[in-house]
Short mmCIF file of C-alpha atoms in Angstrom, two decimals:
data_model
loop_
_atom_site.label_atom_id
_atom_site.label_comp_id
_atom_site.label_asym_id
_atom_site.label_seq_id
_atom_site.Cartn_x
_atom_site.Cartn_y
_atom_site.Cartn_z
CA UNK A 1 0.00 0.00 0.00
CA UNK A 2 3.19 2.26 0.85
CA UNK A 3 4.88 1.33 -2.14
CA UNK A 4 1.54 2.01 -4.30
CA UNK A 5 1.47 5.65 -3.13
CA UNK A 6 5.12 6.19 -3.66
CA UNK A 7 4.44 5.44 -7.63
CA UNK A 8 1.86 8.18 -7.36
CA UNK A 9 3.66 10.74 -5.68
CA UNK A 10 6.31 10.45 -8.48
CA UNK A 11 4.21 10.21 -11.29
CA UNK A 12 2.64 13.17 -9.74
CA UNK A 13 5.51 15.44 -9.87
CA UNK A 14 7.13 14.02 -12.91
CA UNK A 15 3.77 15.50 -14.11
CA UNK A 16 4.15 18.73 -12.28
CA UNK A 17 8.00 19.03 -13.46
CA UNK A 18 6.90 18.59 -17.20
CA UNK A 19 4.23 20.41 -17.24
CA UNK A 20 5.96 23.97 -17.53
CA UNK A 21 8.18 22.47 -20.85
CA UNK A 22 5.06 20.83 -22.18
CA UNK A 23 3.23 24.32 -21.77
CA UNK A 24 6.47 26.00 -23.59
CA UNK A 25 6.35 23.53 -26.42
CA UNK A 26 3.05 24.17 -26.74
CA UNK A 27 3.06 28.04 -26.48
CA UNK A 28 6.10 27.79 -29.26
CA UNK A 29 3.53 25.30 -31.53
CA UNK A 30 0.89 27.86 -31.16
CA UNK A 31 2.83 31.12 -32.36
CA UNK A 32 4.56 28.88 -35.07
CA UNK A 33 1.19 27.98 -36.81
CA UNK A 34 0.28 31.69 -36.03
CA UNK A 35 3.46 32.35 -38.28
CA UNK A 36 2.55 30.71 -41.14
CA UNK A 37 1.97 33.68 -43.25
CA UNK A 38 5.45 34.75 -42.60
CA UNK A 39 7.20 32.04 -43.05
CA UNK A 40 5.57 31.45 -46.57
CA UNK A 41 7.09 35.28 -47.29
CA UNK A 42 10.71 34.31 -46.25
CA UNK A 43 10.61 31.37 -47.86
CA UNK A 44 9.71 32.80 -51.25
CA UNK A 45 12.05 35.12 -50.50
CA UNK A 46 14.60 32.78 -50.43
CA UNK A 47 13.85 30.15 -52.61
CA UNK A 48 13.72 33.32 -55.52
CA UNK A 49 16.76 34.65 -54.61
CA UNK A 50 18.26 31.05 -55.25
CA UNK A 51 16.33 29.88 -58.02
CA UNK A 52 15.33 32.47 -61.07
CA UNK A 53 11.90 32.05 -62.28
CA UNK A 54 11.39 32.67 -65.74
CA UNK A 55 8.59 35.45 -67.75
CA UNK A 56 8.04 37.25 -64.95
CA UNK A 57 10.55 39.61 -62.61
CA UNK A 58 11.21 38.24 -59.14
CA UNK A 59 9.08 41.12 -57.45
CA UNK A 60 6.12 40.18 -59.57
CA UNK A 61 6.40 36.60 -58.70
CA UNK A 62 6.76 37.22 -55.43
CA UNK A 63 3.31 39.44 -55.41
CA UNK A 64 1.28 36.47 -57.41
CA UNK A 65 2.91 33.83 -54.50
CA UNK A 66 1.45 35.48 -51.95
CA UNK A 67 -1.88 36.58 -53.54
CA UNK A 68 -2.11 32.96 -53.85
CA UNK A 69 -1.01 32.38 -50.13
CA UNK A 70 -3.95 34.92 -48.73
CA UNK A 71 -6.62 33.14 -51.18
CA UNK A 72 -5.37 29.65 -49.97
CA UNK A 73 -5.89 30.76 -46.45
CA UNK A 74 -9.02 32.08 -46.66
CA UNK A 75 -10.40 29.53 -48.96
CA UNK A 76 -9.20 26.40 -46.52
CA UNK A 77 -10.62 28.23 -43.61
CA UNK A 78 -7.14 29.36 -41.77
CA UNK A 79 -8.42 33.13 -41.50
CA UNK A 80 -11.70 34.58 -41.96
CA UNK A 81 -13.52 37.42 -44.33
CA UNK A 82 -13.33 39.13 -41.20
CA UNK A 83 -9.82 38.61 -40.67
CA UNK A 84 -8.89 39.68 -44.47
CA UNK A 85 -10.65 43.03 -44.35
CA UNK A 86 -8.31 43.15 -40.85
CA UNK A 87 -5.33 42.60 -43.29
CA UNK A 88 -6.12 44.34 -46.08
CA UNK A 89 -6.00 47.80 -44.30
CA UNK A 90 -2.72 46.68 -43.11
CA UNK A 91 -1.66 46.10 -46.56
CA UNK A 92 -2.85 49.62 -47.85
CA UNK A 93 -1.05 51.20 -44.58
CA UNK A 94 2.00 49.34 -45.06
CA UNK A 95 2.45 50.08 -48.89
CA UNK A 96 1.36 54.01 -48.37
CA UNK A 97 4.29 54.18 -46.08
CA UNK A 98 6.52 52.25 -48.44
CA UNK A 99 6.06 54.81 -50.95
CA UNK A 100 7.20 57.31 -48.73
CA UNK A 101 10.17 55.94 -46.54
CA UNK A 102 11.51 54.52 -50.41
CA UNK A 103 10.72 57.96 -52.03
CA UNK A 104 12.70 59.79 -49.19
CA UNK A 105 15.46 57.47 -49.61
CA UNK A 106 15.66 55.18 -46.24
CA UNK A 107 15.68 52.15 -48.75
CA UNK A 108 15.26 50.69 -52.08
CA UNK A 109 13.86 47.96 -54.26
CA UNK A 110 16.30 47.77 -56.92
CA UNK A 111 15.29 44.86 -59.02
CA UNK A 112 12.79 45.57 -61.94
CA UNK A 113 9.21 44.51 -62.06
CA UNK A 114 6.07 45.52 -63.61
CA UNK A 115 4.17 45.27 -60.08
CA UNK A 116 6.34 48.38 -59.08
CA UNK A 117 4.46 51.96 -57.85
CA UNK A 118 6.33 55.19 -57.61
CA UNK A 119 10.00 52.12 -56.81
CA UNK A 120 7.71 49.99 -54.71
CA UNK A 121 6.25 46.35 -55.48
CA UNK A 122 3.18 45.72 -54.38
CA UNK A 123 4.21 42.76 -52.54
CA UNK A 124 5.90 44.79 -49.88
CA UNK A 125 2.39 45.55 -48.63
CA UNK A 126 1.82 42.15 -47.96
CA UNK A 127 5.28 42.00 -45.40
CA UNK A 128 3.01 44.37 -43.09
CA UNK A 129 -0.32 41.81 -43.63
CA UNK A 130 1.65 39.24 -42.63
CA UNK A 131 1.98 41.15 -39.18
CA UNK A 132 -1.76 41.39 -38.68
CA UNK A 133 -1.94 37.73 -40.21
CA UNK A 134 0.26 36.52 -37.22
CA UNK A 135 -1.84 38.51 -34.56
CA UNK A 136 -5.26 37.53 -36.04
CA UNK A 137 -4.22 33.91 -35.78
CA UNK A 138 -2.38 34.31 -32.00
CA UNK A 139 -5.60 36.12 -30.75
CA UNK A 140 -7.52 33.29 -31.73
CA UNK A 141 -5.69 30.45 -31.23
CA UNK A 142 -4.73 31.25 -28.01
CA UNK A 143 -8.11 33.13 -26.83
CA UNK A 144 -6.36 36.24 -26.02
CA UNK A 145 -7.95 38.85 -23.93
CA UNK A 146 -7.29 42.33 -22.73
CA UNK A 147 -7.19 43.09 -19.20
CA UNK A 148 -7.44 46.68 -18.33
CA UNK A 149 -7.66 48.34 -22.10
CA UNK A 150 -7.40 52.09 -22.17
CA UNK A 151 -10.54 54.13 -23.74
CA UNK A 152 -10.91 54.12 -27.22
CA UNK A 153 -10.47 57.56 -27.23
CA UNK A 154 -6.85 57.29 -25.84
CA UNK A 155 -5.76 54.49 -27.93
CA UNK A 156 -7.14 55.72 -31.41
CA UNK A 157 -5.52 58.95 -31.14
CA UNK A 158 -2.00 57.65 -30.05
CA UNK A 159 -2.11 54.84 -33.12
CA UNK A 160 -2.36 57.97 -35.63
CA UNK A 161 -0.08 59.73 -33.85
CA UNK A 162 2.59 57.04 -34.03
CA UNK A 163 2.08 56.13 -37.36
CA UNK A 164 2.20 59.75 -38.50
CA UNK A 165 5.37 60.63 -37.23
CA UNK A 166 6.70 57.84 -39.83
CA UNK A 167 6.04 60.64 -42.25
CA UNK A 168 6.56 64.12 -40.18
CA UNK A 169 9.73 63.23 -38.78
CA UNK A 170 11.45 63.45 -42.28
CA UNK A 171 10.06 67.18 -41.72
CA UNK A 172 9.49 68.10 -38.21
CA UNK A 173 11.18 66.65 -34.88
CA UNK A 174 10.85 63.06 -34.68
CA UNK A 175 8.79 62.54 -31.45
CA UNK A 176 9.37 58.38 -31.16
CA UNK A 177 10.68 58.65 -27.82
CA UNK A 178 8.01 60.55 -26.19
CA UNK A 179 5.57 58.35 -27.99
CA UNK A 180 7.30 55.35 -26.46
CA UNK A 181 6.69 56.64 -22.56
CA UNK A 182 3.61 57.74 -23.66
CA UNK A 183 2.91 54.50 -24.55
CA UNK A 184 4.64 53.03 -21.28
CA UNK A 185 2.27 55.38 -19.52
CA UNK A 186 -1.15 54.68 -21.49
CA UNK A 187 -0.42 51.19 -20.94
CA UNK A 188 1.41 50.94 -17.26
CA UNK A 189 -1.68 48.83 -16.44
CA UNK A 190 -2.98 46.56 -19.43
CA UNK A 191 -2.24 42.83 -19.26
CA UNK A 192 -2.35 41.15 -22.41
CA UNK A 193 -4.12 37.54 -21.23
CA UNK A 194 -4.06 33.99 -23.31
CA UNK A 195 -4.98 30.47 -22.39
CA UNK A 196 -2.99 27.04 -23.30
CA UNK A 197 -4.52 23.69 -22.38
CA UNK A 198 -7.32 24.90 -20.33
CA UNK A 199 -4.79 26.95 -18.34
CA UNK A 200 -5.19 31.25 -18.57
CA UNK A 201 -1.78 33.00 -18.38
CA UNK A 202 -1.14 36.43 -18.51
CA UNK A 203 1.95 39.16 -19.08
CA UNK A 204 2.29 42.88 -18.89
CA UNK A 205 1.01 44.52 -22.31
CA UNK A 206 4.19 46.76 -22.62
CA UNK A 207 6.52 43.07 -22.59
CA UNK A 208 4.66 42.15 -25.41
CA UNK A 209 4.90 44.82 -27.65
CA UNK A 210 8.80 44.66 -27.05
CA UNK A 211 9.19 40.56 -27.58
CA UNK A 212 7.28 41.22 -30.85
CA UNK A 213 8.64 44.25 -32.12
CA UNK A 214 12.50 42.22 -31.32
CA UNK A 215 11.59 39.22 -33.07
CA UNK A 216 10.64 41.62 -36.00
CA UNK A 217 13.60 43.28 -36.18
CA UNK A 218 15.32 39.46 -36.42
CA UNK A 219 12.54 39.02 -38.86
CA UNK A 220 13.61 42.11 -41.02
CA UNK A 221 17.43 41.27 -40.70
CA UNK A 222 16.53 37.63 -42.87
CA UNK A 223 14.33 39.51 -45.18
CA UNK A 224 17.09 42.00 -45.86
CA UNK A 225 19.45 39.51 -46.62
CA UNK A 226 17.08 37.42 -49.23
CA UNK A 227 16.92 40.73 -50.54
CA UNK A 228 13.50 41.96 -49.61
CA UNK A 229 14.48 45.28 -49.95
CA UNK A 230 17.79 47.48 -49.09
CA UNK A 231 18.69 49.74 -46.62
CA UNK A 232 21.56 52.34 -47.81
CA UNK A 233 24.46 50.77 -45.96
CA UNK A 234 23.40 47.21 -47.58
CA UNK A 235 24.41 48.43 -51.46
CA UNK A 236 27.62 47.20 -51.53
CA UNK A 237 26.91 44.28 -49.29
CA UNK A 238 24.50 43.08 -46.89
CA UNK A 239 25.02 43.99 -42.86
CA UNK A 240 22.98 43.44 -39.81
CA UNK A 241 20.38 45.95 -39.74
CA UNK A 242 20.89 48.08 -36.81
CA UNK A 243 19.71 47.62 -33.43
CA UNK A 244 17.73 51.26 -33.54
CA UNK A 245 15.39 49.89 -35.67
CA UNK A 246 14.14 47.65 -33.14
CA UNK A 247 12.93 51.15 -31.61
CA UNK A 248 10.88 51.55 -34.91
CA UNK A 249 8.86 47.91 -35.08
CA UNK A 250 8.08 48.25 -31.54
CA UNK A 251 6.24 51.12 -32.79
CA UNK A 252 5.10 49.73 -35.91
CA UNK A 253 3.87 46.61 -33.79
CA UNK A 254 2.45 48.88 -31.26
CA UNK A 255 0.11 50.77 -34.06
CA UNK A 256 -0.46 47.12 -35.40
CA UNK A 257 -1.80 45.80 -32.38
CA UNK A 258 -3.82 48.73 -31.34
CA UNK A 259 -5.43 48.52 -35.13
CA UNK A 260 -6.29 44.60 -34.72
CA UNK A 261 -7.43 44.95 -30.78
CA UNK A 262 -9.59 48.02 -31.40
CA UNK A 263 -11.45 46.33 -34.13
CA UNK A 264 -11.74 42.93 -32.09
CA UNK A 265 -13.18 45.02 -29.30
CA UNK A 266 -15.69 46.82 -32.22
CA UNK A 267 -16.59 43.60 -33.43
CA UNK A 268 -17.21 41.92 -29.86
CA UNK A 269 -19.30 44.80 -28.85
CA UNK A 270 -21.62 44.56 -32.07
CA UNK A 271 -21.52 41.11 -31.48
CA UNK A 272 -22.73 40.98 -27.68
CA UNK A 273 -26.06 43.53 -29.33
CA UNK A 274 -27.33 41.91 -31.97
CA UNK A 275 -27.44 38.70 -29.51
CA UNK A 276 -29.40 40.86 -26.89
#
């Protein structure tokens, strides 16, 4: 009888010792399916830069892969209508501020194509919509939930003001930095919640706009050197993009998840009255 309830005590804590791997495994599984929309982009991106494909310019290839990519998803059931509007917008916001940054010369796309707008391809739009891709699939695969969320009319308001001074600081003072503690501030007391096997978790909102925007920047650092696009110092040849611009996706990822969080909130609202 002594012996029997020895076996259970240590398959009990084997359990209990596992359990925090088997949750990390499974919190890794979860963002990597969330990530599938990226990883498609890179590796296109790399398999292009490797292999020439014939008729058509790289760039334009590259746009009719990944028109394919967003139909595919939608059509097999991966993201919704919903979801596509979501990334659509993101799209249009991205390329709009592709057109600028390449027009004021921060960096260039200097292969031909016959996708290209004022030196941008129209894929590049779709680098940003895979960004809202990856946090419409995390928010639902993981049932993510906002604890604490500012007022709409706080976080509307700081979104356009963080993705305007993209543009103004090329003219005016660039304002990033007090946007970031404004941020900080704003969001001293959000929680970002999500759930993995039946079990809720939760971190400080601020941590995850940071681990997101970093992972980005690794993110932009691969595309750069498949030759997504290229940053001034990369002409001659291609070196690590520098650790500033981590400062910019954290901003970029801030604006992103405000966008997709704002209209999930929308949406849940509208949602809760037409089932009253």
């Amino acid at each position: 009888m002594k012996q029997a309830v020895k076996i259970n005590d240590v398959g009990f804590d084997r359990k209990r010792t596992f359990r925090p791997l088997n949750q990390l495994f499974r919190f890794g599984w979860e963002q990597a399916l969330s990530c599938i929309f990226p990883v498609v982009i890179f590796g296109s991106l790399a398999i292009t830069q490797i292999i020439p494909l014939p008729f058509l310019s790289r760039y334009d290839w590259l746009l009719i892969i990944f028109l394919l990519m967003q139909g595919w998803m939608v059509r097999s059931g991966l993201e919704t209508r919903d979801e596509l509007k979501v990334i659509t917008l993101f799209h249009l916001i991205g390329l709009a501020l592709e057109i600028f940054k390449v027009n004021m010369g921060s960096w260039s796309y200097p292969e031909e194509g016959y996708s290209k707008i004022f030196g941008v391809p129209l894929y590049s739009g779709f680098m940003y919509a895979s960004v809202a891709s990856y946090l419409c699939q995390a928010w639902r695969r993981l049932r993510v939930e906002l604890i604490r969320w500012p007022s709409f009319w706080v976080v509307v308001p700081l979104a356009a003001a963080i993705y305007l001074n993209f543009f103004t600081h090329h003219f005016w003072v660039d304002i990033r930095w007090w946007l970031s503690v404004l941020v900080i501030i704003v969001f001293w007391k959000s929680w970002v919640a999500y759930e993995l096997n039946a079990t809720r978790y939760r971190m400080p909102l601020a941590l995850a706009f940071v681990l997101i925007g970093f992972f980005i920047w690794i993110a932009e650092n691969i595309a750069t050197y498949f030759g997504a696009w290229e940053y001034p110092n990369q002409t001659e040849a291609w070196s690590l993009v520098h650790l500033g611009k981590v400062s910019s996706w954290l901003l970029l990822v801030i604006v992103s998840f405000l966008i997709v969080a704002t209209l999930k909130l929308v949406k849940g609202k509208v949602s809760e009255r037409k089932g009253i």
